[in-house]
Short mmCIF file of C-alpha atoms in Angstrom, two decimals:
data_model
loop_
_atom_site.label_atom_id
_atom_site.label_comp_id
_atom_site.label_asym_id
_atom_site.label_seq_id
_atom_site.Cartn_x
_atom_site.Cartn_y
_atom_site.Cartn_z
CA UNK T 1 116.93 190.15 93.34
CA UNK T 2 114.06 187.96 94.48
CA UNK T 3 113.89 184.41 93.11
CA UNK T 4 111.31 181.67 93.66
CA UNK T 5 112.21 178.19 92.39
CA UNK T 6 109.19 175.86 92.39
CA UNK T 7 110.05 172.15 92.18
CA UNK T 8 107.00 169.90 91.75
CA UNK T 9 107.54 166.18 92.10
CA UNK T 10 106.51 163.81 89.28
CA UNK T 11 104.82 166.47 87.13
CA UNK T 12 104.53 165.63 83.44
CA UNK T 13 104.36 168.67 81.15
CA UNK T 14 101.76 167.02 78.92
CA UNK T 15 99.35 167.06 81.88
CA UNK T 16 99.52 170.87 82.10
CA UNK T 17 96.94 173.04 80.38
CA UNK T 18 99.50 175.48 79.00
CA UNK T 19 101.16 172.54 77.25
CA UNK T 20 97.89 171.61 75.55
CA UNK T 21 96.39 169.10 77.98
CA UNK T 22 92.64 168.68 77.48
CA UNK T 23 91.81 168.35 81.17
CA UNK T 24 91.58 171.46 83.33
CA UNK T 25 94.35 170.57 85.75
CA UNK T 26 96.48 173.71 86.10
CA UNK T 27 94.76 177.11 85.87
CA UNK T 28 97.31 178.80 88.17
CA UNK T 29 100.36 177.29 86.47
CA UNK T 30 98.80 178.27 83.14
CA UNK T 31 98.51 181.85 84.38
CA UNK T 32 102.17 181.84 85.36
CA UNK T 33 103.10 180.45 81.94
CA UNK T 34 101.17 183.26 80.27
CA UNK T 35 103.42 185.76 82.05
CA UNK T 36 106.63 184.07 80.93
CA UNK T 37 108.13 181.44 78.67
CA UNK T 38 107.53 177.70 78.67
CA UNK T 39 110.12 175.34 77.24
CA UNK T 40 108.50 172.43 75.42
CA UNK T 41 111.65 170.32 75.19
CA UNK T 42 112.97 170.47 78.76
CA UNK T 43 114.57 167.40 80.31
CA UNK T 44 116.23 166.50 83.58
CA UNK T 45 119.90 165.57 83.32
CA UNK T 46 119.41 162.72 85.79
CA UNK T 47 116.38 160.96 87.17
CA UNK T 48 114.70 160.30 89.51
CA UNK T 49 114.30 162.55 92.55
CA UNK T 50 117.64 163.05 94.27
CA UNK T 51 119.92 162.83 91.20
CA UNK T 52 117.63 165.29 89.45
CA UNK T 53 117.79 167.75 92.34
CA UNK T 54 121.56 167.36 92.49
CA UNK T 55 121.74 168.42 88.84
CA UNK T 56 119.27 171.24 89.48
CA UNK T 57 121.19 172.79 92.38
CA UNK T 58 124.76 172.06 91.27
CA UNK T 59 124.41 172.82 87.56
CA UNK T 60 126.43 169.63 86.99
CA UNK T 61 125.68 166.27 85.42
CA UNK T 62 125.46 163.23 87.65
CA UNK T 63 128.54 161.61 86.14
CA UNK T 64 130.48 164.60 87.48
CA UNK T 65 128.91 164.88 90.94
CA UNK T 66 128.76 161.10 91.32
CA UNK T 67 125.05 161.33 92.16
CA UNK T 68 123.21 159.14 89.66
CA UNK T 69 120.84 157.22 91.95
CA UNK T 70 119.36 157.12 95.46
CA UNK T 71 120.94 155.55 98.51
CA UNK T 72 124.44 155.69 99.97
CA UNK T 73 126.17 156.86 96.80
CA UNK T 74 124.07 160.01 96.82
CA UNK T 75 125.28 161.26 100.19
CA UNK T 76 128.26 163.31 99.07
CA UNK T 77 129.25 165.31 96.02
CA UNK T 78 132.48 164.35 94.34
CA UNK T 79 135.08 166.92 93.30
CA UNK T 80 137.85 166.25 90.76
CA UNK T 81 140.36 164.82 93.24
CA UNK T 82 137.94 162.77 95.35
CA UNK T 83 136.74 159.20 95.17
CA UNK T 84 134.18 157.72 97.54
CA UNK T 85 135.56 154.97 99.77
CA UNK T 86 132.76 154.76 102.34
CA UNK T 87 129.61 155.71 100.38
CA UNK T 88 127.66 156.61 103.53
CA UNK T 89 130.34 159.04 104.70
CA UNK T 90 129.04 162.44 103.67
CA UNK T 91 131.87 164.72 104.77
CA UNK T 92 131.56 167.73 107.05
CA UNK T 93 132.79 169.76 104.11
CA UNK T 94 129.73 168.55 102.24
CA UNK T 95 127.62 169.58 105.23
CA UNK T 96 129.01 173.09 105.55
CA UNK T 97 130.53 174.35 102.32
CA UNK T 98 132.31 173.37 99.11
CA UNK T 99 135.21 174.97 97.23
CA UNK T 100 134.09 178.25 95.63
CA UNK T 101 134.70 176.93 92.12
CA UNK T 102 132.20 174.19 92.92
CA UNK T 103 129.46 176.15 94.67
CA UNK T 104 125.90 174.95 94.40
CA UNK T 105 123.24 177.50 93.46
CA UNK T 106 122.22 178.00 97.07
CA UNK T 107 125.85 178.53 98.12
CA UNK T 108 126.36 181.06 95.35
CA UNK T 109 123.31 183.04 96.47
CA UNK T 110 124.20 182.68 100.15
CA UNK T 111 127.68 184.12 99.66
CA UNK T 112 126.18 187.02 97.70
CA UNK T 113 124.22 187.97 100.84
CA UNK T 114 120.86 186.82 99.54
CA UNK T 115 118.57 185.28 102.13
CA UNK T 116 118.42 181.61 101.13
CA UNK T 117 115.48 179.49 102.26
CA UNK T 118 114.32 176.01 101.31
CA UNK T 119 110.95 174.49 102.11
CA UNK T 120 110.88 170.84 101.11
CA UNK T 121 108.63 167.84 101.62
CA UNK T 122 111.44 165.55 100.47
CA UNK T 123 113.18 164.14 103.57
CA UNK T 124 113.31 160.61 102.23
CA UNK T 125 116.90 160.72 101.01
CA UNK T 126 118.90 162.88 103.42
CA UNK T 127 122.11 164.18 101.87
CA UNK T 128 124.44 166.65 103.61
CA UNK T 129 125.19 168.54 100.40
CA UNK T 130 121.47 169.21 99.92
CA UNK T 131 121.19 171.08 103.22
CA UNK T 132 124.26 173.29 103.33
CA UNK T 133 124.44 177.09 103.25
CA UNK T 134 120.77 177.88 103.62
CA UNK T 135 119.75 180.46 106.17
CA UNK T 136 116.72 178.25 106.79
CA UNK T 137 115.70 174.78 105.64
CA UNK T 138 112.20 173.67 106.60
CA UNK T 139 110.69 170.19 106.39
CA UNK T 140 106.91 170.21 106.82
CA UNK T 141 105.77 166.98 108.44
CA UNK T 142 102.53 165.38 109.45
CA UNK T 143 101.61 165.75 113.15
CA UNK T 144 103.28 163.32 115.55
CA UNK T 145 101.21 160.28 116.36
CA UNK T 146 99.63 159.96 112.92
CA UNK T 147 100.29 157.06 110.59
CA UNK T 148 101.14 159.42 107.76
CA UNK T 149 104.56 159.43 106.09
CA UNK T 150 106.75 161.70 104.02
CA UNK T 151 104.71 160.55 101.02
CA UNK T 152 101.58 162.17 102.37
CA UNK T 153 102.83 165.59 103.43
CA UNK T 154 100.11 167.85 102.14
CA UNK T 155 100.89 170.61 99.70
CA UNK T 156 99.19 173.25 101.80
CA UNK T 157 101.72 172.59 104.56
CA UNK T 158 104.49 173.47 102.11
CA UNK T 159 102.58 176.47 100.75
CA UNK T 160 101.87 177.83 104.24
CA UNK T 161 105.57 177.80 105.13
CA UNK T 162 106.58 179.25 101.78
CA UNK T 163 104.07 182.05 102.17
CA UNK T 164 105.33 182.80 105.67
CA UNK T 165 108.85 183.13 104.29
CA UNK T 166 107.60 185.42 101.53
CA UNK T 167 105.92 187.70 104.05
CA UNK T 168 108.98 187.66 106.31
CA UNK T 169 111.50 188.52 103.58
CA UNK T 170 109.42 190.51 101.10
CA UNK T 171 111.64 193.57 101.45
CA UNK T 172 115.01 191.93 100.90
CA UNK T 173 116.76 189.89 98.24
CA UNK T 174 116.05 186.19 98.57
CA UNK T 175 116.42 182.82 96.90
CA UNK T 176 113.45 180.69 97.93
CA UNK T 177 113.33 177.03 96.90
CA UNK T 178 109.95 175.33 97.35
CA UNK T 179 109.51 171.62 96.73
CA UNK T 180 106.05 170.03 96.58
CA UNK T 181 105.71 166.25 96.94
CA UNK T 182 102.34 166.23 95.17
CA UNK T 183 101.59 164.83 92.63
CA UNK T 184 103.93 161.94 93.51
CA UNK T 185 102.16 158.70 94.39
CA UNK T 186 100.28 157.64 96.43
CA UNK T 187 97.28 159.59 95.16
CA UNK T 188 95.27 160.81 98.14
CA UNK T 189 92.58 163.07 96.76
CA UNK T 190 88.90 162.47 97.46
CA UNK T 191 86.55 160.55 95.20
CA UNK T 192 84.86 163.81 94.23
CA UNK T 193 88.19 165.34 93.21
CA UNK T 194 89.00 162.29 91.11
CA UNK T 195 85.59 162.13 89.50
CA UNK T 196 85.82 165.66 88.11
CA UNK T 197 87.92 164.20 85.27
CA UNK T 198 85.68 161.22 84.44
CA UNK T 199 84.15 162.77 81.32
CA UNK T 200 87.38 164.01 79.75
CA UNK T 201 89.62 162.00 77.43
CA UNK T 202 92.81 160.17 78.37
CA UNK T 203 96.03 159.96 76.33
CA UNK T 204 96.18 157.42 73.47
CA UNK T 205 98.80 155.12 75.01
CA UNK T 206 98.86 152.48 76.23
CA UNK T 207 96.21 151.08 73.93
CA UNK T 208 93.75 148.42 75.02
CA UNK T 209 95.84 145.86 73.13
CA UNK T 210 99.01 146.94 74.92
CA UNK T 211 97.31 146.75 78.31
CA UNK T 212 96.18 143.21 77.47
CA UNK T 213 99.74 142.24 76.53
CA UNK T 214 101.04 143.73 79.79
CA UNK T 215 98.97 141.30 81.87
CA UNK T 216 101.72 138.69 81.58
CA UNK T 217 104.51 140.98 82.83
CA UNK T 218 105.84 140.03 86.27
CA UNK T 219 107.77 143.24 86.83
CA UNK T 220 107.68 146.18 89.22
CA UNK T 221 104.65 148.42 88.74
CA UNK T 222 103.23 146.02 86.19
CA UNK T 223 99.64 146.25 85.01
CA UNK T 224 98.60 143.35 87.25
CA UNK T 225 100.38 144.78 90.31
CA UNK T 226 98.65 148.13 89.76
CA UNK T 227 95.23 146.66 88.93
CA UNK T 228 95.21 147.92 85.34
CA UNK T 229 93.13 145.56 83.23
CA UNK T 230 91.72 147.85 80.54
CA UNK T 231 91.43 151.48 79.46
CA UNK T 232 88.77 152.17 82.10
CA UNK T 233 91.05 151.17 84.97
CA UNK T 234 93.84 153.19 83.34
CA UNK T 235 91.53 156.20 83.31
CA UNK T 236 90.84 155.76 87.03
CA UNK T 237 94.59 155.82 87.71
CA UNK T 238 95.04 158.92 85.57
CA UNK T 239 92.09 160.60 87.29
CA UNK T 240 93.93 160.22 90.59
CA UNK T 241 97.13 161.65 89.14
CA UNK T 242 95.35 164.60 87.56
CA UNK T 243 93.44 165.31 90.76
CA UNK T 244 96.81 165.52 92.55
CA UNK T 245 98.04 167.94 89.89
CA UNK T 246 94.92 170.07 90.30
CA UNK T 247 95.50 170.07 94.05
CA UNK T 248 99.15 171.15 93.85
CA UNK T 249 98.17 173.78 91.30
CA UNK T 250 95.92 175.31 93.96
CA UNK T 251 98.92 175.50 96.29
CA UNK T 252 100.99 177.16 93.57
CA UNK T 253 98.16 179.65 93.19
CA UNK T 254 98.29 180.41 96.92
CA UNK T 255 102.04 181.06 96.71
CA UNK T 256 101.65 183.35 93.70
CA UNK T 257 98.87 185.20 95.55
CA UNK T 258 101.21 185.71 98.51
CA UNK T 259 103.73 187.37 96.19
CA UNK T 260 100.99 189.61 94.81
CA UNK T 261 99.72 190.51 98.26
CA UNK T 262 103.22 191.63 99.23
CA UNK T 263 103.48 193.61 96.00
CA UNK T 264 106.52 191.67 94.76
CA UNK T 265 105.09 189.32 92.11
CA UNK T 266 106.24 191.48 89.22
CA UNK T 267 109.81 191.90 90.48
CA UNK T 268 110.31 188.23 91.36
CA UNK T 269 112.03 185.78 89.03
CA UNK T 270 109.86 182.65 89.13
CA UNK T 271 111.02 179.30 87.77
CA UNK T 272 108.72 176.28 87.82
CA UNK T 273 109.94 172.79 86.99
CA UNK T 274 109.83 169.14 88.15
CA UNK T 275 112.32 166.50 89.19
CA UNK T 276 110.90 163.99 86.69
CA UNK T 277 107.60 162.92 85.18
CA UNK T 278 105.62 159.72 85.61
CA UNK T 279 104.93 156.84 83.25
CA UNK T 280 101.53 155.22 82.90
CA UNK T 281 102.10 152.06 80.90
CA UNK T 282 103.40 153.60 77.69
CA UNK T 283 106.27 151.11 77.99
CA UNK T 284 104.76 148.65 80.46
CA UNK T 285 105.41 150.25 83.86
CA UNK T 286 102.46 152.02 85.51
CA UNK T 287 102.71 154.94 87.94
CA UNK T 288 106.50 154.85 88.01
CA UNK T 289 109.61 156.81 86.95
CA UNK T 290 112.03 154.16 85.78
CA UNK T 291 113.71 155.08 82.47
CA UNK T 292 114.82 157.84 80.12
CA UNK T 293 111.61 157.67 78.10
CA UNK T 294 109.88 161.04 77.85
CA UNK T 295 107.27 160.03 80.42
CA UNK T 296 110.01 160.07 83.05
CA UNK T 297 112.70 162.39 81.72
CA UNK T 298 110.76 165.27 80.15
CA UNK T 299 109.59 167.97 82.57
CA UNK T 300 107.90 171.36 82.55
CA UNK T 301 110.09 174.45 82.62
CA UNK T 302 108.39 177.82 82.96
CA UNK T 303 110.39 181.00 83.51
CA UNK T 304 108.79 184.33 84.42
CA UNK T 305 111.49 186.99 84.61
CA UNK T 306 111.33 190.17 86.70
CA UNK T 307 109.17 192.88 85.15
CA UNK T 308 112.16 195.02 84.18
CA UNK T 309 113.58 192.18 82.07
CA UNK T 310 112.55 191.58 78.44
CA UNK T 311 110.46 188.48 77.82
CA UNK T 312 109.23 186.86 74.62
CA UNK T 313 106.12 185.23 76.04
CA UNK T 314 104.92 181.88 74.80
CA UNK T 315 106.49 178.59 73.80
CA UNK T 316 110.08 177.76 72.90
CA UNK T 317 111.28 174.47 71.46
CA UNK T 318 114.99 174.76 72.35
CA UNK T 319 116.51 171.61 73.83
CA UNK T 320 117.19 172.43 77.49
CA UNK T 321 118.29 170.46 80.56
CA UNK T 322 117.74 171.20 84.23
CA UNK T 323 121.47 171.92 84.65
CA UNK T 324 120.59 175.14 82.77
CA UNK T 325 118.40 176.42 85.59
CA UNK T 326 121.17 177.34 88.05
CA UNK T 327 123.12 179.34 85.40
CA UNK T 328 119.90 181.10 84.40
CA UNK T 329 119.12 182.20 87.95
CA UNK T 330 122.73 183.27 88.51
CA UNK T 331 122.67 185.30 85.29
CA UNK T 332 119.51 187.19 86.27
CA UNK T 333 121.04 187.87 89.70
CA UNK T 334 124.26 189.21 88.19
CA UNK T 335 126.36 186.42 89.72
CA UNK T 336 129.34 184.78 88.05
CA UNK T 337 128.69 181.14 87.25
CA UNK T 338 131.29 178.73 88.69
CA UNK T 339 133.47 177.11 86.04
CA UNK T 340 132.36 173.68 87.24
CA UNK T 341 128.76 174.18 86.08
CA UNK T 342 127.78 172.44 82.85
CA UNK T 343 124.60 174.32 82.02
CA UNK T 344 124.03 177.53 80.11
CA UNK T 345 121.91 180.55 80.92
CA UNK T 346 118.49 180.72 79.27
CA UNK T 347 118.14 184.45 79.90
CA UNK T 348 118.65 185.44 76.25
CA UNK T 349 116.28 182.70 75.13
CA UNK T 350 113.60 183.97 77.52
CA UNK T 351 114.10 187.48 76.14
CA UNK T 352 113.85 186.20 72.57
CA UNK T 353 117.27 187.59 71.75
CA UNK T 354 118.84 184.35 70.52
CA UNK T 355 118.45 180.65 69.88
CA UNK T 356 120.40 178.15 71.95
CA UNK T 357 123.42 176.89 70.03
CA UNK T 358 122.81 173.28 71.01
CA UNK T 359 122.46 170.34 68.63
CA UNK T 360 121.69 167.74 71.28
CA UNK T 361 121.27 167.08 75.00
CA UNK T 362 122.18 164.05 77.12
CA UNK T 363 120.37 162.58 80.13
CA UNK T 364 120.47 159.53 82.40
CA UNK T 365 118.42 157.32 84.70
CA UNK T 366 119.93 155.23 87.50
CA UNK T 367 117.30 153.89 89.93
CA UNK T 368 115.45 150.99 88.29
CA UNK T 369 117.53 150.78 85.12
CA UNK T 370 120.87 152.26 84.08
CA UNK T 371 120.26 154.22 80.88
CA UNK T 372 121.79 157.11 79.00
CA UNK T 373 120.03 158.92 76.18
CA UNK T 374 120.86 161.60 73.65
CA UNK T 375 118.16 163.79 72.12
CA UNK T 376 118.32 165.93 68.99
CA UNK T 377 115.51 167.97 67.49
CA UNK T 378 114.24 164.86 65.70
CA UNK T 379 115.81 161.77 67.25
CA UNK T 380 116.23 160.11 70.63
CA UNK T 381 118.89 157.41 71.00
CA UNK T 382 119.08 155.30 74.18
CA UNK T 383 121.81 153.00 75.47
CA UNK T 384 120.84 150.69 78.33
CA UNK T 385 123.66 149.42 80.53
CA UNK T 386 121.39 147.55 82.95
CA UNK T 387 117.81 146.64 82.07
CA UNK T 388 116.86 145.90 85.67
CA UNK T 389 114.01 143.39 85.74
CA UNK T 390 112.84 144.44 82.27
CA UNK T 391 115.46 142.49 80.31
CA UNK T 392 112.73 140.79 78.25
CA UNK T 393 111.17 144.10 77.26
CA UNK T 394 113.89 146.79 77.08
CA UNK T 395 116.33 146.57 74.16
CA UNK T 396 119.95 147.51 74.82
CA UNK T 397 119.84 150.07 71.99
CA UNK T 398 116.76 152.08 71.04
CA UNK T 399 116.11 154.82 68.51
CA UNK T 400 112.94 156.88 68.23
CA UNK T 401 111.84 159.38 65.59
CA UNK T 402 110.36 162.04 67.87
CA UNK T 403 108.68 163.88 64.98
CA UNK T 404 106.68 160.89 63.72
CA UNK T 405 106.56 158.94 66.99
CA UNK T 406 106.35 161.34 69.96
CA UNK T 407 105.09 158.55 72.24
CA UNK T 408 108.24 156.50 71.54
CA UNK T 409 106.36 153.39 70.50
CA UNK T 410 108.45 152.20 67.55
CA UNK T 411 112.13 151.38 67.93
CA UNK T 412 113.58 152.23 64.51
CA UNK T 413 117.13 151.16 65.27
CA UNK T 414 117.17 148.57 62.47
CA UNK T 415 115.76 150.89 59.80
CA UNK T 416 118.08 153.81 60.60
CA UNK T 417 121.47 152.29 61.47
CA UNK T 418 123.26 155.38 60.16
CA UNK T 419 121.43 157.58 62.66
CA UNK T 420 122.28 155.15 65.47
CA UNK T 421 125.95 155.24 64.52
CA UNK T 422 126.00 159.04 64.40
CA UNK T 423 124.26 159.47 67.76
CA UNK T 424 126.34 156.74 69.38
CA UNK T 425 129.46 158.62 68.28
CA UNK T 426 128.08 161.88 69.69
CA UNK T 427 127.28 160.15 72.97
CA UNK T 428 130.80 158.76 73.12
CA UNK T 429 132.17 162.26 72.53
CA UNK T 430 129.96 163.59 75.34
CA UNK T 431 131.30 160.93 77.70
CA UNK T 432 134.87 161.82 76.78
CA UNK T 433 134.11 165.42 77.72
CA UNK T 434 132.03 164.91 80.87
CA UNK T 435 133.04 161.63 82.51
CA UNK T 436 135.85 162.41 85.01
CA UNK T 437 139.07 160.46 85.36
CA UNK T 438 137.75 158.58 88.39
CA UNK T 439 135.27 156.77 86.14
CA UNK T 440 131.72 156.66 84.83
CA UNK T 441 129.33 156.61 87.81
CA UNK T 442 126.47 155.26 85.69
CA UNK T 443 128.59 152.44 84.28
CA UNK T 444 129.78 151.64 87.81
CA UNK T 445 126.15 151.52 88.92
CA UNK T 446 125.35 149.03 86.17
CA UNK T 447 128.03 146.71 87.53
CA UNK T 448 126.34 146.46 90.94
CA UNK T 449 122.77 146.81 89.70
CA UNK T 450 120.45 149.80 90.21
CA UNK T 451 119.43 150.13 93.86
CA UNK T 452 115.74 150.62 93.12
CA UNK T 453 115.66 147.47 91.05
CA UNK T 454 117.21 145.43 93.87
CA UNK T 455 114.65 146.87 96.30
CA UNK T 456 111.75 146.18 93.91
CA UNK T 457 112.88 142.58 93.40
CA UNK T 458 112.73 142.02 97.16
CA UNK T 459 109.24 143.54 97.30
CA UNK T 460 108.05 141.18 94.56
CA UNK T 461 109.37 138.03 96.26
#
C-alpha cells in the first residue's frame, strides 16, 4: 500500500476553507477533503511540536513515552522498565530500533518491507527515536552562507523533495511522511500575499475590549510584545498567518499533482494533519502555542482512503486524537497494531460503518504551561499543574461549555461544580490507566517548570 502522511506545522482547522473559514486559504486542501473525510473534533494528545509528533508516530500518549515537552527529556522514548537518568542520553537502541511490541509507525512499515521515507523541515529538536528505521530521512535546508534558519525553510523545498520521492517510488509500496514548517512563525510572505486578505473578516475573538485589557500583560507573546493594539493590528497579524497557510496549500497542491501525474493518487492513502494550532489572543497570548485551549490543541485531520476502500465523504464529529493516526494507517495496510499503542483505527469511521465508542479524550501541553484537559462532546475540563508566567490569568481549574461557548471565553467551573467533579474523576481514572509506574511525566515537569517558560522568562529580562 502507498501512504502519504502530511504534517503541517501550526495549522488551525478553523482557518481551512473545508472547515468553514471565510477566507480563501486552502483550495487544494479543500479538494483533498472533498475526496475523503474530515474530523471536526480532532486533537493532538500532546503539544507542541515534538511531543505531538512523538504521539503521532508512536501511537502512545506522552505520559507513556516520557515525551511531554521539548529539550533533553525528549531525546529518548521510555519503555516500561526504563527510567531516564541522563536526559540527554538518547540510547543507540533508540537510534536503531525498539522492541517489536513498541514499534513506532515507521518501524512497523519498515519491517513490513515498505519503503519508508521522511522529508522534514523540523531539525530544531533532534531526537534519535525520530530518525530510526527510515530508508531515507531528508532535511531540506537553506543554502550555506545565508542568514536563514530552520524557521525559514521554504515549503517548496519540502515539496520538491517529496515529489522526487514520489516519482522514485511510484511503483512500490511506501510510507512517505512529509512535514511542512509553514505556517509556523515567523511569517515571511510578501506584502501582496498578505494584502489579499485585507477585505475579508477576522474571527470574533479577541474583542477590542480584550485587546485593550491585554496591554497591561507582561508575559511572553503578549499584545504589547507582538505590537497588537487594536483589531486592525490583529488583522494584520492574521493576514500574515493566512498568507502562510495559502502558501503551504500551494505546496500541498504540488504534491497531490505529483501523485496524479504518476497515476497513483487514487490508490494512495492520504492523511493530512498538524502538530498543533496557533493562538491569536483568545486567551491573551498572540502567535503562540502555549496551552490546551482549542487554538493550540485542536488540529485538522483529513483522511482520503485508497479508491478501493469505502468512504463516507464529508464531516464527522467523533472525538479523535492524533494517537489514532498510526493505528488507522496500520489498519489500512493490513498490519497488526503493537499492543503498546493507545489509539484506535478510524478506518470504520471513514467508511461510515460505525461510530467511535468514545465518551471523552484526554490531551496535554508541556512547553509554556503544564496542563491536562479532558473533552467530552459538550464539555472541556482543564487542570493546570504549572501556570508558567500566566499565574495571574490562568485558573488552576477551568470548565468550558463547548456547545454554548466554542471560543472558551467563560469559565463555568463555579456554576457547574457537578460537571467538574465528574470530569475530574474521569481524568483521575485515565491517569490510573495510562500513567506508568515510573511516574507522571507531566507532573514531574511541573515540579521543575516548563522548559519553554524558563526560556521565555530569560528572553523577557
